[in-house]
Amino acid sequence: MKSEHFSTFKRRALHTTLAAALVLGVAGHGINSQAATTSNTATATVVAPIAIAAGDTLRFGSFSTSAAAQTVTINATTGARTSSGALLATSTVGRATFNVTGSGVLTYAITLPTNGTVNITTGTATAPETMAVSTFTSDPSGTGTLTAGAQTLGVGATITTVASQVAGAYTGTFNVSVDYN
């Protein structure tokens, strides 16, 4: 009798274990049947670095002045010179040019000097005379577009005199930056 009960008990335990394994196996198989995998492609395009090289210098030309705050302006598009108060003398004038090169027909941002950051000077290093260069403009203005990987950038600005501006040949430098958009 004991062996009959033990045998029945073993059969029931075996059936219960098989039933549990079957349920767990089907449940696990059901989860795996919901999984999916796919792939995609990664791409990249390397373009030529943007570069800028100075061309013509910014030339305000010759003039005389008799008061403070007289101005001479060079147009960024045409290179023409205008003035307020200063007496212009015949001389060579013109806009600065820069040669911008890069890739294809990409656009780029133009950064010009801010007011109060550029002066041109004459005289000795210990006693220089200065004129402020300000109101920088460019052609194109703000954003340029390369054509076949190149574009000429024109830059104009305004100089402002001080009272009794000392006569002399004034020079100085300024920076222009370009960066792809």
Short mmCIF file of N, CA, C and O in Angstrom, two decimals, residues 17-149:
data_model
loop_
_atom_site.label_atom_id
_atom_site.label_comp_id
_atom_site.label_asym_id
_atom_site.label_seq_id
_atom_site.Cartn_x
_atom_site.Cartn_y
_atom_site.Cartn_z
N THR A 17 5.23 18.50 -12.76
CA THR A 17 6.51 19.06 -13.23
C THR A 17 6.49 19.23 -14.73
O THR A 17 6.90 20.27 -15.26
N LEU A 18 6.00 18.22 -15.47
CA LEU A 18 5.92 18.30 -16.93
C LEU A 18 4.97 19.41 -17.37
O LEU A 18 5.26 20.14 -18.31
N ALA A 19 3.85 19.53 -16.69
CA ALA A 19 2.88 20.57 -17.03
C ALA A 19 3.48 21.96 -16.79
O ALA A 19 3.32 22.87 -17.61
N ALA A 20 4.20 22.15 -15.69
CA ALA A 20 4.83 23.43 -15.39
C ALA A 20 5.90 23.76 -16.44
O ALA A 20 6.01 24.90 -16.91
N ALA A 21 6.71 22.77 -16.81
CA ALA A 21 7.75 22.97 -17.81
C ALA A 21 7.14 23.33 -19.16
O ALA A 21 7.63 24.21 -19.88
N LEU A 22 6.04 22.68 -19.49
CA LEU A 22 5.35 22.95 -20.74
C LEU A 22 4.81 24.39 -20.76
O LEU A 22 4.98 25.12 -21.73
N VAL A 23 4.20 24.82 -19.66
CA VAL A 23 3.66 26.18 -19.57
C VAL A 23 4.80 27.20 -19.65
O VAL A 23 4.72 28.19 -20.38
N LEU A 24 5.88 26.99 -18.93
CA LEU A 24 7.00 27.92 -18.96
C LEU A 24 7.67 27.94 -20.32
O LEU A 24 8.05 28.99 -20.82
N GLY A 25 7.80 26.81 -20.95
CA GLY A 25 8.41 26.73 -22.28
C GLY A 25 7.58 27.48 -23.30
O GLY A 25 8.11 28.21 -24.14
N VAL A 26 6.27 27.35 -23.27
CA VAL A 26 5.39 28.04 -24.21
C VAL A 26 5.41 29.54 -23.94
O VAL A 26 5.48 30.34 -24.86
N ALA A 27 5.42 29.92 -22.66
CA ALA A 27 5.43 31.34 -22.31
C ALA A 27 6.74 31.97 -22.78
O ALA A 27 6.75 33.05 -23.36
N GLY A 28 7.87 31.32 -22.56
CA GLY A 28 9.16 31.83 -22.99
C GLY A 28 9.24 31.89 -24.51
O GLY A 28 9.74 32.84 -25.08
N HIS A 29 8.68 30.91 -25.18
CA HIS A 29 8.69 30.89 -26.63
C HIS A 29 7.82 32.03 -27.17
O HIS A 29 8.17 32.66 -28.16
N GLY A 30 6.75 32.35 -26.49
CA GLY A 30 5.86 33.44 -26.90
C GLY A 30 6.57 34.79 -26.82
O GLY A 30 6.42 35.64 -27.69
N ILE A 31 7.41 35.04 -25.83
CA ILE A 31 8.13 36.29 -25.68
C ILE A 31 9.17 36.41 -26.81
O ILE A 31 9.29 37.42 -27.44
N ASN A 32 9.89 35.33 -27.07
CA ASN A 32 10.90 35.36 -28.11
C ASN A 32 10.28 35.57 -29.49
O ASN A 32 10.89 36.13 -30.37
N SER A 33 9.09 35.16 -29.68
CA SER A 33 8.47 35.31 -30.99
C SER A 33 8.11 36.77 -31.26
O SER A 33 7.86 37.13 -32.40
N GLN A 34 8.13 37.64 -30.25
CA GLN A 34 7.84 39.05 -30.42
C GLN A 34 9.10 39.87 -30.75
O GLN A 34 8.99 41.00 -31.14
N ALA A 35 10.29 39.34 -30.60
CA ALA A 35 11.54 40.06 -30.85
C ALA A 35 11.77 40.21 -32.35
O ALA A 35 11.37 39.36 -33.13
N ALA A 36 12.40 41.33 -32.72
CA ALA A 36 12.74 41.56 -34.12
C ALA A 36 14.05 42.33 -34.19
O ALA A 36 14.38 43.10 -33.30
N THR A 37 14.79 42.13 -35.23
CA THR A 37 16.07 42.80 -35.43
C THR A 37 16.14 43.33 -36.86
O THR A 37 15.64 42.69 -37.78
N THR A 38 16.73 44.50 -37.01
CA THR A 38 16.97 45.05 -38.34
C THR A 38 18.30 45.79 -38.32
O THR A 38 18.92 45.92 -37.27
N SER A 39 18.73 46.28 -39.45
CA SER A 39 19.97 47.07 -39.49
C SER A 39 19.70 48.33 -40.31
O SER A 39 18.70 48.42 -41.01
N ASN A 40 20.61 49.29 -40.17
CA ASN A 40 20.52 50.53 -40.93
C ASN A 40 21.93 50.89 -41.38
O ASN A 40 22.88 50.20 -41.05
N THR A 41 22.08 52.00 -42.09
CA THR A 41 23.37 52.39 -42.63
C THR A 41 23.83 53.70 -41.99
O THR A 41 23.02 54.60 -41.79
N ALA A 42 25.10 53.79 -41.69
CA ALA A 42 25.70 55.04 -41.21
C ALA A 42 26.49 55.64 -42.37
O ALA A 42 27.17 54.93 -43.09
N THR A 43 26.35 56.97 -42.56
CA THR A 43 27.08 57.64 -43.65
C THR A 43 27.75 58.90 -43.13
O THR A 43 27.37 59.44 -42.09
N ALA A 44 28.73 59.35 -43.84
CA ALA A 44 29.42 60.61 -43.52
C ALA A 44 30.01 61.16 -44.80
O ALA A 44 30.36 60.41 -45.71
N THR A 45 30.09 62.49 -44.88
CA THR A 45 30.73 63.15 -46.01
C THR A 45 31.78 64.11 -45.45
O THR A 45 31.47 64.97 -44.63
N VAL A 46 33.00 63.94 -45.87
CA VAL A 46 34.08 64.83 -45.45
C VAL A 46 34.23 65.90 -46.53
O VAL A 46 34.34 65.58 -47.71
N VAL A 47 34.18 67.17 -46.12
CA VAL A 47 34.33 68.28 -47.07
C VAL A 47 35.67 68.95 -46.86
O VAL A 47 36.29 68.83 -45.80
N ALA A 48 36.10 69.67 -47.88
CA ALA A 48 37.36 70.42 -47.77
C ALA A 48 37.22 71.47 -46.67
O ALA A 48 36.16 72.08 -46.53
N PRO A 49 38.25 71.70 -45.88
CA PRO A 49 38.18 72.74 -44.85
C PRO A 49 37.97 74.11 -45.51
O PRO A 49 38.46 74.36 -46.61
N ILE A 50 37.26 74.98 -44.81
CA ILE A 50 37.09 76.34 -45.31
C ILE A 50 38.37 77.11 -45.01
O ILE A 50 39.01 76.90 -43.98
N ALA A 51 38.74 77.98 -45.94
CA ALA A 51 39.97 78.77 -45.77
C ALA A 51 39.70 80.20 -46.24
O ALA A 51 38.80 80.44 -47.06
N ILE A 52 40.48 81.13 -45.70
CA ILE A 52 40.37 82.54 -46.11
C ILE A 52 41.78 83.10 -46.26
O ILE A 52 42.65 82.83 -45.42
N ALA A 53 41.99 83.83 -47.35
CA ALA A 53 43.30 84.45 -47.60
C ALA A 53 43.07 85.91 -47.98
O ALA A 53 42.15 86.24 -48.73
N ALA A 54 43.93 86.79 -47.45
CA ALA A 54 43.82 88.22 -47.74
C ALA A 54 44.16 88.49 -49.20
O ALA A 54 45.07 87.89 -49.76
N GLY A 55 43.38 89.39 -49.80
CA GLY A 55 43.65 89.86 -51.16
C GLY A 55 44.08 91.31 -51.10
O GLY A 55 45.10 91.64 -50.51
N ASP A 56 43.25 92.21 -51.64
CA ASP A 56 43.54 93.65 -51.60
C ASP A 56 43.40 94.20 -50.19
O ASP A 56 42.57 93.74 -49.41
N THR A 57 44.20 95.23 -49.88
CA THR A 57 44.12 95.89 -48.57
C THR A 57 42.99 96.91 -48.57
O THR A 57 42.56 97.39 -49.62
N LEU A 58 42.52 97.26 -47.38
CA LEU A 58 41.50 98.30 -47.21
C LEU A 58 42.22 99.65 -47.32
O LEU A 58 43.09 99.96 -46.50
N ARG A 59 41.86 100.43 -48.34
CA ARG A 59 42.57 101.67 -48.64
C ARG A 59 41.62 102.86 -48.52
O ARG A 59 40.76 103.06 -49.37
N PHE A 60 41.84 103.68 -47.48
CA PHE A 60 41.02 104.87 -47.26
C PHE A 60 41.52 106.06 -48.08
O PHE A 60 40.81 107.04 -48.26
N GLY A 61 42.74 105.99 -48.57
CA GLY A 61 43.29 107.06 -49.41
C GLY A 61 43.77 108.25 -48.61
O GLY A 61 43.93 108.18 -47.39
N SER A 62 43.99 109.34 -49.30
CA SER A 62 44.51 110.57 -48.69
C SER A 62 43.38 111.57 -48.47
O SER A 62 42.48 111.69 -49.30
N PHE A 63 43.46 112.31 -47.36
CA PHE A 63 42.47 113.34 -47.03
C PHE A 63 43.04 114.27 -45.98
O PHE A 63 44.04 113.95 -45.34
N SER A 64 42.41 115.41 -45.81
CA SER A 64 42.79 116.31 -44.72
C SER A 64 41.55 116.54 -43.87
O SER A 64 40.42 116.38 -44.32
N THR A 65 41.81 116.89 -42.64
CA THR A 65 40.71 117.08 -41.69
C THR A 65 41.00 118.28 -40.80
O THR A 65 42.16 118.59 -40.51
N SER A 66 39.95 118.93 -40.37
CA SER A 66 40.14 120.11 -39.52
C SER A 66 39.38 120.02 -38.21
O SER A 66 39.43 120.94 -37.41
N ALA A 67 38.66 118.94 -37.98
CA ALA A 67 37.86 118.83 -36.76
C ALA A 67 37.75 117.37 -36.34
O ALA A 67 38.01 116.45 -37.12
N ALA A 68 37.31 117.19 -35.11
CA ALA A 68 37.11 115.83 -34.61
C ALA A 68 35.85 115.23 -35.22
O ALA A 68 34.95 115.94 -35.67
N ALA A 69 35.79 113.92 -35.23
CA ALA A 69 34.63 113.15 -35.64
C ALA A 69 34.28 113.28 -37.11
O ALA A 69 33.15 113.07 -37.51
N GLN A 70 35.26 113.64 -37.94
CA GLN A 70 35.05 113.57 -39.37
C GLN A 70 35.33 112.14 -39.81
O GLN A 70 36.18 111.46 -39.22
N THR A 71 34.62 111.68 -40.83
CA THR A 71 34.74 110.26 -41.21
C THR A 71 35.08 110.10 -42.68
O THR A 71 34.75 110.95 -43.51
N VAL A 72 35.71 108.96 -42.97
CA VAL A 72 35.93 108.50 -44.34
C VAL A 72 35.46 107.05 -44.35
O VAL A 72 35.87 106.25 -43.49
N THR A 73 34.59 106.73 -45.32
CA THR A 73 34.01 105.38 -45.39
C THR A 73 34.31 104.74 -46.74
O THR A 73 34.22 105.41 -47.78
N ILE A 74 34.63 103.45 -46.70
CA ILE A 74 34.82 102.67 -47.92
C ILE A 74 33.68 101.67 -48.01
O ILE A 74 33.42 100.91 -47.06
N ASN A 75 33.00 101.65 -49.17
CA ASN A 75 31.87 100.75 -49.41
C ASN A 75 32.38 99.32 -49.67
O ASN A 75 33.28 99.12 -50.49
N ALA A 76 31.79 98.33 -48.98
CA ALA A 76 32.22 96.93 -49.09
C ALA A 76 31.91 96.33 -50.45
O ALA A 76 32.60 95.41 -50.90
N THR A 77 30.90 96.83 -51.14
CA THR A 77 30.50 96.27 -52.43
C THR A 77 31.28 96.89 -53.59
O THR A 77 31.83 96.18 -54.43
N THR A 78 31.34 98.21 -53.61
CA THR A 78 31.94 98.91 -54.75
C THR A 78 33.37 99.38 -54.51
O THR A 78 34.09 99.67 -55.46
N GLY A 79 33.74 99.56 -53.25
CA GLY A 79 35.05 100.12 -52.93
C GLY A 79 35.08 101.63 -53.02
O GLY A 79 36.13 102.25 -52.84
N ALA A 80 33.91 102.26 -53.27
CA ALA A 80 33.83 103.72 -53.38
C ALA A 80 34.05 104.38 -52.02
O ALA A 80 33.76 103.79 -50.97
N ARG A 81 34.56 105.60 -52.03
CA ARG A 81 34.85 106.34 -50.80
C ARG A 81 33.90 107.51 -50.66
O ARG A 81 33.61 108.23 -51.61
N THR A 82 33.40 107.70 -49.43
CA THR A 82 32.59 108.86 -49.09
C THR A 82 33.16 109.45 -47.80
O THR A 82 33.91 108.80 -47.08
N SER A 83 32.76 110.72 -47.52
CA SER A 83 33.27 111.33 -46.30
C SER A 83 32.23 112.26 -45.70
O SER A 83 31.28 112.67 -46.36
N SER A 84 32.45 112.57 -44.43
CA SER A 84 31.65 113.61 -43.77
C SER A 84 32.64 114.58 -43.15
O SER A 84 33.32 114.26 -42.19
N GLY A 85 32.81 115.72 -43.78
CA GLY A 85 33.69 116.76 -43.24
C GLY A 85 35.11 116.70 -43.74
O GLY A 85 35.74 117.74 -43.91
N ALA A 86 35.67 115.54 -43.94
CA ALA A 86 37.06 115.45 -44.38
C ALA A 86 37.17 115.89 -45.83
O ALA A 86 36.26 115.68 -46.63
N LEU A 87 38.27 116.54 -46.17
CA LEU A 87 38.52 116.99 -47.54
C LEU A 87 39.31 115.90 -48.25
O LEU A 87 40.45 115.61 -47.89
N LEU A 88 38.69 115.29 -49.24
CA LEU A 88 39.31 114.15 -49.92
C LEU A 88 40.31 114.62 -50.96
O LEU A 88 40.05 115.55 -51.72
N ALA A 89 41.45 113.96 -51.00
CA ALA A 89 42.47 114.21 -52.01
C ALA A 89 42.45 113.03 -52.99
O ALA A 89 42.10 111.91 -52.61
N THR A 90 42.79 113.29 -54.24
CA THR A 90 42.82 112.22 -55.22
C THR A 90 43.87 111.20 -54.80
O THR A 90 45.03 111.55 -54.55
N SER A 91 43.46 109.95 -54.69
CA SER A 91 44.38 108.88 -54.29
C SER A 91 43.72 107.53 -54.56
O SER A 91 42.54 107.45 -54.90
N THR A 92 44.50 106.50 -54.41
CA THR A 92 43.99 105.15 -54.61
C THR A 92 43.20 104.71 -53.38
O THR A 92 43.71 104.78 -52.25
N VAL A 93 41.97 104.31 -53.62
CA VAL A 93 41.11 103.85 -52.52
C VAL A 93 40.50 102.51 -52.91
O VAL A 93 40.49 102.13 -54.09
N GLY A 94 39.97 101.79 -51.94
CA GLY A 94 39.27 100.55 -52.28
C GLY A 94 38.98 99.68 -51.08
O GLY A 94 39.55 99.85 -49.99
N ARG A 95 38.07 98.77 -51.30
CA ARG A 95 37.68 97.81 -50.27
C ARG A 95 38.76 96.75 -50.10
O ARG A 95 39.56 96.50 -51.02
N ALA A 96 38.75 96.13 -48.94
CA ALA A 96 39.62 94.96 -48.74
C ALA A 96 38.93 93.77 -49.38
O ALA A 96 37.69 93.69 -49.41
N THR A 97 39.70 92.85 -49.92
CA THR A 97 39.13 91.61 -50.45
C THR A 97 39.80 90.42 -49.78
O THR A 97 40.97 90.49 -49.37
N PHE A 98 39.02 89.37 -49.69
CA PHE A 98 39.50 88.10 -49.14
C PHE A 98 39.02 86.99 -50.07
O PHE A 98 37.89 87.04 -50.57
N ASN A 99 39.87 86.00 -50.29
CA ASN A 99 39.51 84.86 -51.11
C ASN A 99 39.11 83.72 -50.18
O ASN A 99 39.94 83.22 -49.41
N VAL A 100 37.83 83.34 -50.24
CA VAL A 100 37.31 82.26 -49.40
C VAL A 100 37.22 81.00 -50.26
O VAL A 100 36.67 81.05 -51.38
N THR A 101 37.77 79.90 -49.78
CA THR A 101 37.71 78.64 -50.51
C THR A 101 37.22 77.54 -49.59
O THR A 101 37.38 77.61 -48.37
N GLY A 102 36.61 76.54 -50.20
CA GLY A 102 36.08 75.42 -49.43
C GLY A 102 35.51 74.38 -50.36
O GLY A 102 36.04 74.13 -51.43
N SER A 103 34.38 73.84 -49.98
CA SER A 103 33.79 72.72 -50.70
C SER A 103 32.50 73.11 -51.41
O SER A 103 31.57 73.64 -50.79
N GLY A 104 32.44 72.87 -52.71
CA GLY A 104 31.21 72.97 -53.50
C GLY A 104 30.47 74.28 -53.39
O GLY A 104 31.02 75.35 -53.66
N VAL A 105 29.20 74.18 -52.98
CA VAL A 105 28.31 75.34 -52.89
C VAL A 105 27.81 75.52 -51.45
O VAL A 105 26.70 75.94 -51.22
N LEU A 106 28.66 75.23 -50.49
CA LEU A 106 28.27 75.37 -49.08
C LEU A 106 28.20 76.84 -48.68
O LEU A 106 28.85 77.71 -49.28
N THR A 107 27.40 77.13 -47.65
CA THR A 107 27.31 78.49 -47.11
C THR A 107 28.23 78.62 -45.91
O THR A 107 28.58 77.64 -45.27
N TYR A 108 28.59 79.88 -45.61
CA TYR A 108 29.48 80.13 -44.47
C TYR A 108 29.10 81.44 -43.80
O TYR A 108 28.55 82.34 -44.42
N ALA A 109 29.40 81.53 -42.51
CA ALA A 109 29.16 82.74 -41.72
C ALA A 109 30.40 83.61 -41.76
O ALA A 109 31.52 83.11 -41.75
N ILE A 110 30.18 84.93 -41.80
CA ILE A 110 31.27 85.91 -41.84
C ILE A 110 31.28 86.67 -40.51
O ILE A 110 30.26 87.18 -40.08
N THR A 111 32.45 86.73 -39.87
CA THR A 111 32.60 87.48 -38.62
C THR A 111 33.58 88.61 -38.85
O THR A 111 34.73 88.38 -39.22
N LEU A 112 33.09 89.84 -38.63
CA LEU A 112 33.89 91.04 -38.81
C LEU A 112 34.28 91.62 -37.45
O LEU A 112 33.65 91.32 -36.44
N PRO A 113 35.29 92.50 -37.41
CA PRO A 113 35.66 93.13 -36.14
C PRO A 113 34.50 93.96 -35.57
O PRO A 113 33.72 94.54 -36.32
N THR A 114 34.43 94.01 -34.26
CA THR A 114 33.41 94.84 -33.60
C THR A 114 33.98 96.24 -33.39
O THR A 114 35.21 96.44 -33.37
N ASN A 115 33.09 97.19 -33.24
CA ASN A 115 33.52 98.58 -33.01
C ASN A 115 34.36 98.67 -31.74
O ASN A 115 34.11 98.00 -30.75
N GLY A 116 35.39 99.52 -31.81
CA GLY A 116 36.24 99.73 -30.64
C GLY A 116 37.40 98.75 -30.54
O GLY A 116 38.14 98.77 -29.57
N THR A 117 37.57 97.89 -31.55
CA THR A 117 38.63 96.88 -31.46
C THR A 117 39.77 97.10 -32.45
O THR A 117 40.80 96.44 -32.35
N VAL A 118 39.60 98.02 -33.42
CA VAL A 118 40.63 98.21 -34.45
C VAL A 118 41.02 99.69 -34.52
O VAL A 118 40.15 100.56 -34.61
N ASN A 119 42.31 99.93 -34.51
CA ASN A 119 42.87 101.27 -34.71
C ASN A 119 43.97 101.18 -35.75
O ASN A 119 44.65 100.15 -35.86
N ILE A 120 44.15 102.27 -36.49
CA ILE A 120 45.33 102.39 -37.34
C ILE A 120 46.19 103.48 -36.72
O ILE A 120 45.69 104.41 -36.10
N THR A 121 47.52 103.33 -36.86
CA THR A 121 48.43 104.24 -36.16
C THR A 121 49.52 104.78 -37.07
O THR A 121 49.83 104.19 -38.10
N THR A 122 50.10 105.88 -36.64
CA THR A 122 51.29 106.45 -37.26
C THR A 122 52.17 106.95 -36.13
O THR A 122 51.71 107.10 -35.00
N GLY A 123 53.41 107.24 -36.44
CA GLY A 123 54.32 107.75 -35.39
C GLY A 123 55.17 106.63 -34.82
O GLY A 123 55.26 105.54 -35.35
N THR A 124 55.78 106.94 -33.69
CA THR A 124 56.67 105.98 -33.05
C THR A 124 55.90 105.07 -32.11
O THR A 124 54.77 105.38 -31.70
N ALA A 125 56.51 104.00 -31.75
CA ALA A 125 55.87 103.04 -30.83
C ALA A 125 55.63 103.67 -29.47
O ALA A 125 54.67 103.32 -28.78
N THR A 126 56.47 104.62 -29.08
CA THR A 126 56.30 105.25 -27.77
C THR A 126 55.33 106.42 -27.79
O THR A 126 54.84 106.84 -26.75
N ALA A 127 55.08 106.98 -28.99
CA ALA A 127 54.13 108.10 -29.10
C ALA A 127 53.28 107.94 -30.36
O ALA A 127 53.33 108.78 -31.26
N PRO A 128 52.47 106.88 -30.42
CA PRO A 128 51.67 106.67 -31.64
C PRO A 128 50.46 107.60 -31.70
O PRO A 128 49.93 108.02 -30.68
N GLU A 129 50.06 107.95 -32.90
CA GLU A 129 48.83 108.68 -33.17
C GLU A 129 47.87 107.65 -33.76
O GLU A 129 48.27 106.83 -34.60
N THR A 130 46.60 107.70 -33.36
CA THR A 130 45.66 106.66 -33.83
C THR A 130 44.39 107.25 -34.44
O THR A 130 44.04 108.40 -34.18
N MET A 131 43.74 106.42 -35.26
CA MET A 131 42.39 106.67 -35.75
C MET A 131 41.62 105.36 -35.59
O MET A 131 42.15 104.28 -35.91
N ALA A 132 40.40 105.48 -35.10
CA ALA A 132 39.56 104.29 -34.92
C ALA A 132 38.98 103.84 -36.26
O ALA A 132 38.55 104.66 -37.07
N VAL A 133 38.99 102.53 -36.47
CA VAL A 133 38.34 101.93 -37.64
C VAL A 133 37.12 101.19 -37.10
O VAL A 133 37.23 100.38 -36.18
N SER A 134 35.94 101.49 -37.66
CA SER A 134 34.71 100.91 -37.12
C SER A 134 33.70 100.66 -38.23
O SER A 134 33.98 100.90 -39.40
N THR A 135 32.53 100.23 -37.82
CA THR A 135 31.40 99.99 -38.72
C THR A 135 31.82 99.15 -39.93
O THR A 135 31.58 99.52 -41.08
N PHE A 136 32.47 98.03 -39.64
CA PHE A 136 32.88 97.12 -40.71
C PHE A 136 31.65 96.52 -41.38
O PHE A 136 30.67 96.17 -40.72
N THR A 137 31.68 96.43 -42.71
CA THR A 137 30.61 95.81 -43.49
C THR A 137 31.24 94.84 -44.48
O THR A 137 32.44 94.93 -44.79
N SER A 138 30.44 93.90 -44.97
CA SER A 138 30.97 92.94 -45.94
C SER A 138 29.99 92.72 -47.09
O SER A 138 28.79 92.95 -46.96
N ASP A 139 30.54 92.27 -48.20
CA ASP A 139 29.76 91.87 -49.36
C ASP A 139 30.30 90.54 -49.83
O ASP A 139 31.43 90.50 -50.31
N PRO A 140 29.55 89.46 -49.61
CA PRO A 140 28.18 89.40 -49.10
C PRO A 140 28.14 89.74 -47.61
O PRO A 140 29.16 89.68 -46.93
N SER A 141 26.95 90.08 -47.15
CA SER A 141 26.77 90.51 -45.76
C SER A 141 26.29 89.37 -44.89
O SER A 141 25.25 88.77 -45.16
N GLY A 142 27.07 89.04 -43.85
CA GLY A 142 26.64 88.04 -42.86
C GLY A 142 26.87 86.60 -43.25
O GLY A 142 27.44 85.83 -42.51
N THR A 143 26.41 86.21 -44.45
CA THR A 143 26.55 84.82 -44.91
C THR A 143 26.97 84.82 -46.37
O THR A 143 26.41 85.56 -47.18
N GLY A 144 27.94 83.99 -46.69
CA GLY A 144 28.39 83.85 -48.08
C GLY A 144 28.05 82.46 -48.58
O GLY A 144 27.78 81.54 -47.80
N THR A 145 28.06 82.30 -49.90
CA THR A 145 27.83 80.99 -50.53
C THR A 145 28.95 80.74 -51.53
O THR A 145 29.15 81.54 -52.46
N LEU A 146 29.64 79.64 -51.35
CA LEU A 146 30.71 79.29 -52.27
C LEU A 146 30.11 78.88 -53.62
O LEU A 146 29.04 78.27 -53.67
N THR A 147 30.77 79.23 -54.69
CA THR A 147 30.41 78.78 -56.03
C THR A 147 31.62 78.01 -56.56
O THR A 147 32.70 78.59 -56.66
N ALA A 148 31.41 76.72 -56.83
CA ALA A 148 32.51 75.85 -57.25
C ALA A 148 33.67 75.94 -56.24
O ALA A 148 34.84 75.92 -56.61
N GLY A 149 33.33 76.08 -54.96
CA GLY A 149 34.33 76.06 -53.90
C GLY A 149 35.07 77.36 -53.66
O GLY A 149 36.09 77.37 -52.97
#
